[in-house]
Amino acid sequence: MRSVKREAFSVKGESRLLRPLAVAVGLLLWAASGAAGDLSLGDPRKMTFAPVEFTPPEPDRVVLDNGLVVYLLEDHELPLMTLTATIRTGAWLDPADKIGLASLTGSVMRTGGGGGLTAEQVDEELEHFAGDINISIGRQSGSASLDVLSKDFARGLQIFAGLLRAPAFEPARVELAKLQALETIRRRQDNPGSVVSREFVKVLYGPDHPTARESSIESVTRITREDLVAFHRATVHPNGIILGITGDFKKDEMLAALRAVFGDWKKGAVPELKIPDVPPQQAAKPAVRFINKETSQTHLRAGHLTIKETDPDYVPLAIANDILGGSSFRSRLFNDVRTKRGLAYSVGSRLNTGVHDEGVWLMRAETKLASTQEVVSRFVANMERMRTEPVSDEELAEAKEAYVNSFVFSFSSPSAIVNRLVELEYDGLPKDFLQQLRAKVVALTKDDVLAAAKKHFQPERLKIVAVGSGEALPKVLSSFGEVKEIRLSPEG
């Protein structure tokens, strides 16, 4: 979805780091209850613990006169500095005939020199003091980062600001980046897993939607150096950038350094990040598609568009997905399709949501051609079960505990804390958004999960995409609807 992602539900199971602490706390509570005198009275497997409480430190937020937003959090443990920039630009702004422009712009901002330095001079200076700068532009945002020792931060910041503000886009580096992009396109169809993921997104959104469209040899070939210069000039402005800085510094000195390199950068017209929704008729229509490709297994995707992360049903739907297939070894899909029936080694479900475009909910598996129909049938059966039966107390407790225990990993370091706040501000969300999600998880009931599953798992809208070899695949899929073939265009 977007290049910057929150992963509030991505850490599954009990943390290895938290387990010793939980056991220790449990023993203390048990001892306080008077049971410590007889070890036979306590079974560690039946212990219950209160949710882990954690209050992260609060970074400072400062806005420079030109609108550039800065989050700062000092950390003097090591003589290191990390600076990140989130930029309100992205591939959603690519012209229809030049898809790939934003990505190339971000790449050559880093590799093509800037700030009065040639590309070779930038690389040599960074190598001299072991500094690292990265710049890229994804679908919904751009990002840049600087990692450097504290003693070299002043020079690193100058180089970083030069590349961000005044990239040179050296012609030779532009051509090299285009050749690399073209080679990536030529090899894009080699991996069946990548093919099914890309084609599934196209079926969901439509191939011309900003979230699904992809570059081609023709679109990249059309891009010129002047296009990169114009794209940078039109979309990269200080009032569209949020900086996050952590490390061994003092706030006043840091702000003075930032004003020295960014203070005279003039404001610009920042593009509004607005992704259109898919037309309701297209989103509601089921589909069955296949790609004929020589591969040892059928690669499956089945799902549909779903809610955004700001929807009131996001938390119960995320927990429903976790129980269905998101939690790997303890999920229903894993235990049914893999453990019980032995139909697939890799199986699960996923809920990908954002703020700016519609989310995606999907089930996935890799299986033999002979078992493809049965796997899809098990997808539908487990989906229906989630919609019609309450989850068990144990399933709900495990899913909730996994999230609550994983919450601290959203704030595992000063840089993680700052990056979370930068992401939230970029998406227009309150700074306590993750804390709100956590509170909703703690209060969640089985009825909440059932209602969300019934409302948002919709079999009648299911879109199925399969990549596999042989002419038998369409017949295998025909019981789920009219099957149509997706013919991949030759690349190169």
Coordinates of C-alpha atoms in Angstrom, one line a residue:
M1 CA 0.0 0.0 0.0
R2 CA 2.0 3.0 1.1
S3 CA 5.7 2.9 1.4
V4 CA 5.6 3.7 5.0
K5 CA 3.6 1.1 7.0
R6 CA 2.3 0.7 10.5
E7 CA 2.5 -2.9 11.6
A8 CA 0.3 -2.9 14.6
F9 CA -0.7 -6.5 14.1
S10 CA 2.5 -7.9 12.6
V11 CA 4.3 -9.3 15.6
K12 CA 2.7 -12.7 16.5
G13 CA 3.1 -14.9 19.5
E14 CA 4.7 -14.3 22.8
S15 CA 8.0 -12.3 22.7
R16 CA 11.2 -14.1 23.6
L17 CA 12.2 -10.9 25.4
L18 CA 9.0 -10.7 27.3
R19 CA 8.6 -14.3 28.3
P20 CA 11.2 -14.3 31.2
L21 CA 9.7 -11.0 32.5
A22 CA 6.2 -12.4 32.4
V23 CA 7.2 -15.6 34.2
A24 CA 9.0 -13.6 36.9
V25 CA 6.1 -11.2 37.4
G26 CA 3.7 -14.2 37.5
L27 CA 5.8 -15.9 40.2
L28 CA 5.8 -12.8 42.3
L29 CA 2.0 -12.4 42.1
W30 CA 1.6 -16.1 42.8
A31 CA 3.8 -15.9 45.9
A32 CA 1.9 -12.8 47.1
S33 CA -1.3 -14.8 46.9
G34 CA 0.0 -17.3 49.5
A35 CA 0.5 -20.2 47.1
A36 CA 4.3 -20.1 47.2
G37 CA 4.4 -22.4 50.2
D38 CA 3.3 -25.4 48.1
L39 CA 4.7 -25.6 44.6
S40 CA 2.2 -28.3 43.7
L41 CA -0.6 -25.8 43.8
G42 CA 0.7 -23.7 40.9
D43 CA 0.7 -24.7 37.2
P44 CA 2.7 -22.2 35.1
R45 CA 0.7 -23.1 32.0
K46 CA -2.5 -21.8 33.7
M47 CA -1.0 -18.5 34.9
T48 CA -2.7 -15.3 33.7
F49 CA -1.1 -11.9 33.6
A50 CA -2.3 -8.4 33.4
P51 CA -1.6 -6.6 30.0
V52 CA 1.8 -5.2 29.8
E53 CA 1.7 -1.4 30.4
F54 CA 4.2 0.7 28.6
T55 CA 4.5 4.5 28.2
P56 CA 7.0 5.5 25.6
P57 CA 9.1 8.7 25.9
E58 CA 7.7 11.8 24.2
P59 CA 9.8 13.4 21.4
D60 CA 9.9 17.1 20.9
R61 CA 8.0 18.5 17.9
V62 CA 9.2 21.7 16.2
V63 CA 8.0 23.4 13.0
L64 CA 10.5 25.6 11.2
D65 CA 9.4 28.9 9.6
N66 CA 9.2 27.2 6.1
G67 CA 6.9 24.5 7.4
L68 CA 9.4 21.7 7.8
V69 CA 8.3 19.6 10.7
V70 CA 11.0 18.1 13.0
Y71 CA 10.6 15.4 15.7
L72 CA 13.6 15.1 18.0
L73 CA 14.5 12.5 20.7
E74 CA 17.9 12.5 22.4
D75 CA 19.6 9.2 23.0
H76 CA 23.1 9.5 24.5
E77 CA 23.8 5.8 24.9
L78 CA 26.0 5.6 21.8
P79 CA 27.7 8.2 19.6
L80 CA 25.4 7.6 16.7
M81 CA 22.8 9.8 14.8
T82 CA 19.9 8.8 12.7
L83 CA 17.9 11.3 10.6
T84 CA 14.9 10.3 8.5
A85 CA 12.7 12.4 6.1
T86 CA 9.2 11.5 5.0
I87 CA 8.3 13.4 1.9
R88 CA 4.8 14.1 0.6
T89 CA 5.3 12.8 -2.9
G90 CA 4.9 9.4 -4.5
A91 CA 4.2 7.2 -7.6
W92 CA 0.5 8.2 -7.3
L93 CA 1.7 11.3 -9.1
D94 CA 3.3 9.5 -12.1
P95 CA 1.9 10.6 -15.5
A96 CA -0.1 7.7 -17.1
D97 CA 2.5 7.4 -19.9
K98 CA 5.5 7.6 -17.6
I99 CA 4.9 5.1 -14.8
G100 CA 8.1 4.7 -12.9
L101 CA 9.0 8.4 -12.9
A102 CA 8.7 8.8 -9.1
S103 CA 10.8 5.7 -8.4
L104 CA 13.6 6.8 -10.8
T105 CA 13.5 10.3 -9.3
G106 CA 14.1 9.0 -5.8
S107 CA 16.9 6.6 -6.9
V108 CA 18.8 9.3 -8.8
M109 CA 18.4 11.8 -6.1
R110 CA 20.7 9.6 -4.1
T111 CA 23.0 8.3 -6.9
G112 CA 23.2 11.3 -9.2
G113 CA 25.1 13.9 -7.0
G114 CA 23.8 17.1 -5.6
G115 CA 24.4 20.1 -3.4
G116 CA 27.5 21.1 -5.5
L117 CA 29.0 17.6 -5.3
T118 CA 29.4 15.1 -8.1
A119 CA 28.1 11.6 -7.6
E120 CA 31.6 10.3 -7.1
Q121 CA 32.4 13.0 -4.5
V122 CA 29.2 12.1 -2.5
D123 CA 30.1 8.5 -2.5
E124 CA 33.8 9.2 -1.5
E125 CA 32.9 11.5 1.3
L126 CA 30.3 9.1 2.8
E127 CA 32.8 6.2 2.5
H128 CA 35.5 8.3 4.2
F129 CA 33.5 8.7 7.5
A130 CA 31.3 5.6 7.1
G131 CA 28.1 7.6 6.6
D132 CA 25.1 6.0 4.9
I133 CA 22.4 7.9 3.0
N134 CA 19.4 6.4 1.3
I135 CA 16.6 8.0 -0.8
S136 CA 13.6 6.4 -2.4
I137 CA 10.1 7.2 -3.5
G138 CA 7.3 4.7 -3.2
R139 CA 3.6 4.7 -4.1
Q140 CA 2.4 7.1 -1.4
S141 CA 5.5 8.8 0.0
G142 CA 9.1 9.4 -0.4
S143 CA 11.8 8.6 2.2
A144 CA 15.3 9.6 2.9
S145 CA 17.7 8.7 5.8
L146 CA 21.1 9.5 7.1
D147 CA 23.0 7.2 9.5
V148 CA 26.3 8.6 10.8
L149 CA 28.6 8.9 13.8
S150 CA 27.9 11.9 16.0
K151 CA 31.3 13.5 15.3
D152 CA 30.5 13.4 11.5
F153 CA 26.9 14.5 11.7
A154 CA 27.5 18.2 10.6
R155 CA 29.1 17.1 7.3
G156 CA 26.7 14.3 6.8
L157 CA 23.8 16.7 7.3
Q158 CA 25.2 19.0 4.6
I159 CA 25.5 16.2 2.1
F160 CA 22.0 15.0 3.0
A161 CA 20.5 18.4 2.6
G162 CA 22.3 18.9 -0.7
L163 CA 20.9 15.7 -2.2
L164 CA 17.4 16.4 -0.9
R165 CA 17.2 20.1 -1.9
A166 CA 19.3 20.3 -5.1
P167 CA 20.0 16.9 -6.7
A168 CA 22.2 17.1 -9.8
F169 CA 20.6 14.2 -11.7
E170 CA 23.8 13.6 -13.6
P171 CA 22.9 12.3 -17.1
A172 CA 25.1 9.2 -16.9
R173 CA 23.5 8.2 -13.5
V174 CA 20.0 8.8 -14.9
E175 CA 20.7 6.4 -17.8
L176 CA 22.2 3.9 -15.5
A177 CA 19.1 4.0 -13.3
K178 CA 16.9 3.5 -16.3
L179 CA 18.9 0.5 -17.4
Q180 CA 18.6 -1.0 -14.0
A181 CA 14.9 -0.4 -13.9
L182 CA 14.5 -2.0 -17.4
E183 CA 16.4 -5.0 -16.3
T184 CA 14.2 -5.4 -13.2
I185 CA 11.1 -5.2 -15.5
R186 CA 12.6 -7.9 -17.8
R187 CA 13.0 -10.2 -14.8
R188 CA 9.7 -9.4 -13.2
Q189 CA 7.9 -12.5 -14.4
D190 CA 10.5 -15.0 -13.2
N191 CA 9.0 -15.5 -9.8
P192 CA 5.5 -17.0 -9.7
G193 CA 4.9 -15.7 -6.2
S194 CA 5.6 -12.1 -7.3
V195 CA 3.4 -12.6 -10.4
V196 CA 0.4 -13.8 -8.5
S197 CA 0.7 -10.9 -6.0
R198 CA 0.9 -8.2 -8.7
E199 CA -1.8 -9.7 -10.8
F200 CA -4.1 -10.1 -7.8
V201 CA -3.7 -6.4 -6.9
K202 CA -4.6 -5.5 -10.5
V203 CA -7.7 -7.6 -10.4
L204 CA -8.7 -5.9 -7.1
Y205 CA -8.1 -2.3 -8.1
G206 CA -8.0 -2.4 -11.8
P207 CA -4.7 -2.1 -13.8
D208 CA -4.9 1.7 -14.1
H209 CA -5.5 2.5 -10.5
P210 CA -2.6 4.3 -8.8
T211 CA -2.3 1.4 -6.3
A212 CA -2.0 -1.3 -8.9
R213 CA -0.4 0.2 -12.0
E214 CA 3.2 -0.7 -12.8
S215 CA 6.0 0.5 -15.0
S216 CA 6.7 -1.0 -18.4
I217 CA 9.7 -0.9 -20.8
E218 CA 7.8 1.7 -22.8
S219 CA 7.0 3.9 -19.9
V220 CA 10.5 3.9 -18.4
T221 CA 12.1 4.4 -21.9
R222 CA 10.0 7.6 -22.3
I223 CA 11.4 9.2 -19.1
T224 CA 14.1 11.8 -19.5
R225 CA 16.4 13.6 -17.1
E226 CA 14.2 16.7 -17.5
D227 CA 11.2 14.7 -16.2
L228 CA 13.1 13.9 -13.1
V229 CA 14.1 17.5 -12.5
A230 CA 10.6 18.6 -13.0
F231 CA 9.1 15.9 -10.7
H232 CA 11.5 16.9 -7.9
R233 CA 10.8 20.6 -8.4
A234 CA 7.0 20.0 -8.3
T235 CA 6.8 17.6 -5.4
V236 CA 9.7 18.0 -2.9
H237 CA 9.2 21.0 -0.7
P238 CA 10.1 21.7 3.0
N239 CA 6.5 22.2 4.0
G240 CA 5.8 18.7 2.7
I241 CA 8.6 17.0 4.7
I242 CA 8.6 15.6 8.2
L243 CA 12.1 14.9 9.8
G244 CA 12.7 12.5 12.6
I245 CA 16.0 12.7 14.4
T246 CA 17.4 10.5 17.2
G247 CA 20.8 10.0 18.7
D248 CA 23.6 11.7 20.5
F249 CA 22.8 15.4 20.2
K250 CA 21.5 18.4 22.1
K251 CA 18.2 19.9 21.0
D252 CA 19.2 23.5 20.6
E253 CA 22.3 22.7 18.7
M254 CA 20.4 20.4 16.4
L255 CA 17.8 22.9 15.6
A256 CA 20.5 25.5 14.8
A257 CA 22.1 23.0 12.5
L258 CA 18.8 22.2 10.7
R259 CA 18.0 25.9 10.3
A260 CA 21.4 26.4 8.8
V261 CA 20.9 23.9 6.0
F262 CA 17.1 24.0 5.5
G263 CA 16.1 27.4 6.8
D264 CA 16.3 29.3 3.5
W265 CA 14.5 26.6 1.5
K266 CA 11.3 28.3 0.3
K267 CA 7.8 26.8 0.7
G268 CA 6.1 25.2 -2.3
A269 CA 2.7 23.8 -3.4
V270 CA 2.6 20.4 -1.7
P271 CA 0.5 17.9 -3.6
E272 CA -2.5 16.5 -1.8
L273 CA -2.3 12.8 -1.2
K274 CA -5.7 11.6 -2.5
I275 CA -6.2 8.1 -3.9
P276 CA -9.5 7.4 -5.6
D277 CA -11.7 4.5 -4.4
V278 CA -12.5 1.6 -6.7
P279 CA -15.9 1.9 -8.3
P280 CA -18.4 0.0 -6.1
Q281 CA -19.6 -2.2 -9.0
Q282 CA -16.0 -3.3 -9.8
A283 CA -15.2 -3.9 -6.1
A284 CA -18.3 -6.0 -5.6
K285 CA -17.9 -8.2 -8.6
P286 CA -16.4 -11.7 -8.0
A287 CA -13.7 -12.9 -10.4
V288 CA -11.7 -16.1 -11.1
R289 CA -8.4 -15.7 -13.0
F290 CA -5.4 -17.8 -13.9
I291 CA -2.0 -17.3 -15.3
N292 CA -0.4 -20.2 -17.2
K293 CA 3.2 -20.4 -16.1
E294 CA 5.5 -23.4 -15.7
T295 CA 5.8 -23.9 -12.0
S296 CA 5.9 -26.9 -9.6
Q297 CA 3.0 -25.6 -7.5
T298 CA -0.2 -23.5 -7.8
H299 CA 0.3 -20.1 -6.2
L300 CA -3.1 -18.9 -4.9
R301 CA -4.6 -15.6 -3.8
A302 CA -8.3 -15.2 -2.8
G303 CA -9.8 -12.1 -1.2
H304 CA -11.3 -8.7 -1.9
L305 CA -11.0 -5.0 -1.0
T306 CA -11.8 -4.1 2.5
I307 CA -11.9 -1.2 5.0
K308 CA -9.3 1.4 5.8
E309 CA -7.3 1.5 9.0
T310 CA -9.5 4.4 10.3
D311 CA -12.7 2.3 10.1
P312 CA -14.3 1.5 13.5
D313 CA -14.3 -2.2 12.6
Y314 CA -10.6 -2.3 11.9
V315 CA -9.6 -3.8 15.3
P316 CA -12.2 -6.6 15.4
L317 CA -11.5 -7.4 11.7
A318 CA -7.7 -7.5 12.4
I319 CA -8.2 -9.9 15.3
A320 CA -10.6 -12.0 13.1
N321 CA -8.0 -12.2 10.4
D322 CA -5.3 -13.1 13.0
I323 CA -7.4 -16.1 14.2
L324 CA -8.4 -17.2 10.7
G325 CA -4.9 -17.2 9.1
G326 CA -2.7 -14.3 10.2
S327 CA -1.1 -16.0 13.2
S328 CA 0.7 -18.8 11.3
F329 CA 1.1 -21.9 13.5
R330 CA -2.0 -21.3 15.6
S331 CA -4.4 -20.1 12.9
R332 CA -7.4 -22.0 11.6
L333 CA -6.2 -22.1 8.0
F334 CA -2.8 -23.4 9.1
N335 CA -4.3 -26.1 11.2
D336 CA -6.9 -27.1 8.7
V337 CA -5.1 -26.8 5.3
R338 CA -1.6 -27.8 6.4
T339 CA -1.7 -29.7 9.7
K340 CA -4.9 -31.7 9.3
R341 CA -5.1 -32.2 5.5
G342 CA -1.5 -31.8 4.4
L343 CA -2.6 -29.7 1.3
A344 CA -0.1 -26.9 1.5
Y345 CA 3.2 -26.0 3.2
S346 CA 2.6 -22.3 3.1
V347 CA -0.9 -21.0 3.9
G348 CA -2.4 -18.1 5.7
S349 CA -4.4 -14.8 5.5
R350 CA -3.4 -11.2 5.5
L351 CA -5.1 -7.9 6.2
N352 CA -3.3 -5.0 4.5
T353 CA -4.8 -1.6 5.4
G354 CA -3.8 2.0 5.1
V355 CA -5.4 5.4 5.4
H356 CA -5.3 6.7 1.9
D357 CA -6.6 3.8 -0.2
E358 CA -8.9 0.9 0.3
G359 CA -7.5 -2.1 2.2
V360 CA -6.9 -5.6 1.0
W361 CA -7.9 -8.8 2.8
L362 CA -6.7 -12.0 1.3
M363 CA -6.0 -15.7 1.8
R364 CA -2.9 -17.3 0.2
A365 CA -1.4 -20.7 -0.3
E366 CA 1.0 -22.7 -2.4
T367 CA -0.3 -26.2 -3.3
K368 CA -0.2 -28.9 -6.0
L369 CA -2.4 -28.7 -9.0
A370 CA -4.4 -31.7 -7.8
S371 CA -5.3 -30.1 -4.5
T372 CA -5.9 -26.6 -5.8
Q373 CA -9.7 -27.0 -5.8
E374 CA -9.8 -28.4 -2.3
V375 CA -7.6 -25.6 -0.9
V376 CA -9.9 -23.0 -2.4
S377 CA -12.9 -24.9 -0.9
R378 CA -11.2 -24.9 2.5
F379 CA -10.6 -21.1 2.1
V380 CA -14.3 -20.6 1.6
A381 CA -15.3 -23.0 4.3
N382 CA -13.1 -21.4 6.9
M383 CA -14.3 -18.0 5.8
E384 CA -17.9 -19.0 6.3
R385 CA -17.1 -20.5 9.7
M386 CA -15.7 -17.1 10.8
R387 CA -18.9 -15.4 9.7
T388 CA -21.3 -17.8 11.4
E389 CA -19.7 -19.1 14.6
P390 CA -18.2 -17.2 17.5
V391 CA -14.5 -17.8 18.0
S392 CA -13.5 -19.7 21.1
D393 CA -12.5 -18.0 24.3
E394 CA -9.0 -19.5 23.9
E395 CA -8.6 -18.2 20.3
L396 CA -9.7 -14.7 21.3
A397 CA -7.4 -14.6 24.4
E398 CA -4.4 -15.8 22.4
A399 CA -5.0 -13.2 19.6
K400 CA -5.5 -10.4 22.1
E401 CA -2.5 -11.4 24.2
A402 CA -0.3 -11.6 21.0
Y403 CA -1.2 -8.0 20.1
V404 CA -0.9 -6.6 23.6
N405 CA 2.6 -8.2 24.0
S406 CA 3.7 -7.0 20.6
F407 CA 2.6 -3.4 21.3
V408 CA 6.0 -2.5 23.0
F409 CA 7.8 -3.4 19.7
S410 CA 6.2 -0.4 18.1
F411 CA 8.4 1.6 20.5
S412 CA 11.4 -0.6 20.8
S413 CA 14.0 2.1 20.3
P414 CA 14.2 5.9 20.1
S415 CA 14.2 5.8 16.3
A416 CA 11.1 3.5 16.3
I417 CA 9.3 5.9 18.6
V418 CA 10.1 8.9 16.4
N419 CA 9.3 7.0 13.2
R420 CA 5.9 6.0 14.5
L421 CA 5.0 9.6 15.2
V422 CA 6.2 10.7 11.8
E423 CA 4.1 8.1 10.1
L424 CA 1.0 9.0 12.2
E425 CA 1.4 12.7 11.4
Y426 CA 1.9 11.9 7.7
D427 CA -1.3 10.0 7.6
G428 CA -3.2 12.6 9.6
L429 CA -3.8 10.4 12.6
P430 CA -3.6 11.3 16.3
K431 CA -0.3 10.6 18.0
D432 CA -2.0 8.2 20.4
F433 CA -3.5 6.2 17.6
L434 CA -1.7 2.9 18.4
Q435 CA -2.6 3.3 22.1
Q436 CA -6.2 3.7 21.0
L437 CA -5.9 0.5 19.0
R438 CA -4.4 -1.3 22.0
A439 CA -7.3 -0.2 24.3
K440 CA -9.8 -1.5 21.7
V441 CA -8.1 -4.8 21.5
V442 CA -8.2 -5.2 25.3
A443 CA -11.9 -4.5 25.4
L444 CA -12.8 -6.7 22.4
T445 CA -15.4 -9.4 22.7
K446 CA -16.3 -12.5 20.7
D447 CA -19.5 -10.8 19.5
D448 CA -17.4 -7.9 18.2
V449 CA -15.2 -10.3 16.2
L450 CA -18.2 -12.3 14.8
A451 CA -20.0 -9.1 13.7
A452 CA -16.9 -7.8 11.9
A453 CA -16.2 -11.1 10.2
K454 CA -19.9 -11.4 9.1
K455 CA -19.8 -7.9 7.7
H456 CA -16.4 -7.8 6.1
F457 CA -15.6 -11.4 5.0
Q458 CA -17.8 -11.5 1.9
P459 CA -17.7 -14.7 -0.1
E460 CA -19.9 -13.2 -2.8
R461 CA -17.2 -10.7 -3.7
L462 CA -14.3 -13.2 -3.6
K463 CA -11.7 -12.6 -6.3
I464 CA -9.4 -15.7 -7.0
V465 CA -6.1 -15.6 -8.8
A466 CA -4.0 -18.6 -9.5
V467 CA -0.6 -19.0 -11.1
G468 CA 0.2 -22.6 -12.2
S469 CA 1.2 -24.8 -15.1
G470 CA -0.9 -27.0 -17.3
E471 CA -4.3 -26.7 -19.1
A472 CA -6.1 -28.4 -16.2
L473 CA -6.0 -25.3 -14.0
P474 CA -9.0 -23.6 -15.5
K475 CA -11.1 -26.7 -15.1
V476 CA -10.0 -27.0 -11.5
L477 CA -11.1 -23.4 -10.8
S478 CA -14.3 -23.5 -12.8
S479 CA -16.5 -24.6 -9.8
F480 CA -15.8 -21.1 -8.2
G481 CA -17.0 -19.1 -11.2
E482 CA -16.3 -18.2 -14.8
V483 CA -12.6 -18.6 -15.3
K484 CA -10.6 -16.2 -17.5
E485 CA -6.9 -16.2 -18.4
I486 CA -4.5 -13.4 -17.7
R487 CA -1.9 -13.4 -20.5
L488 CA 1.4 -11.8 -19.3
S489 CA 2.9 -9.5 -21.8
P490 CA 6.4 -10.4 -22.8
E491 CA 9.0 -8.2 -21.1
G492 CA 12.1 -7.3 -23.1

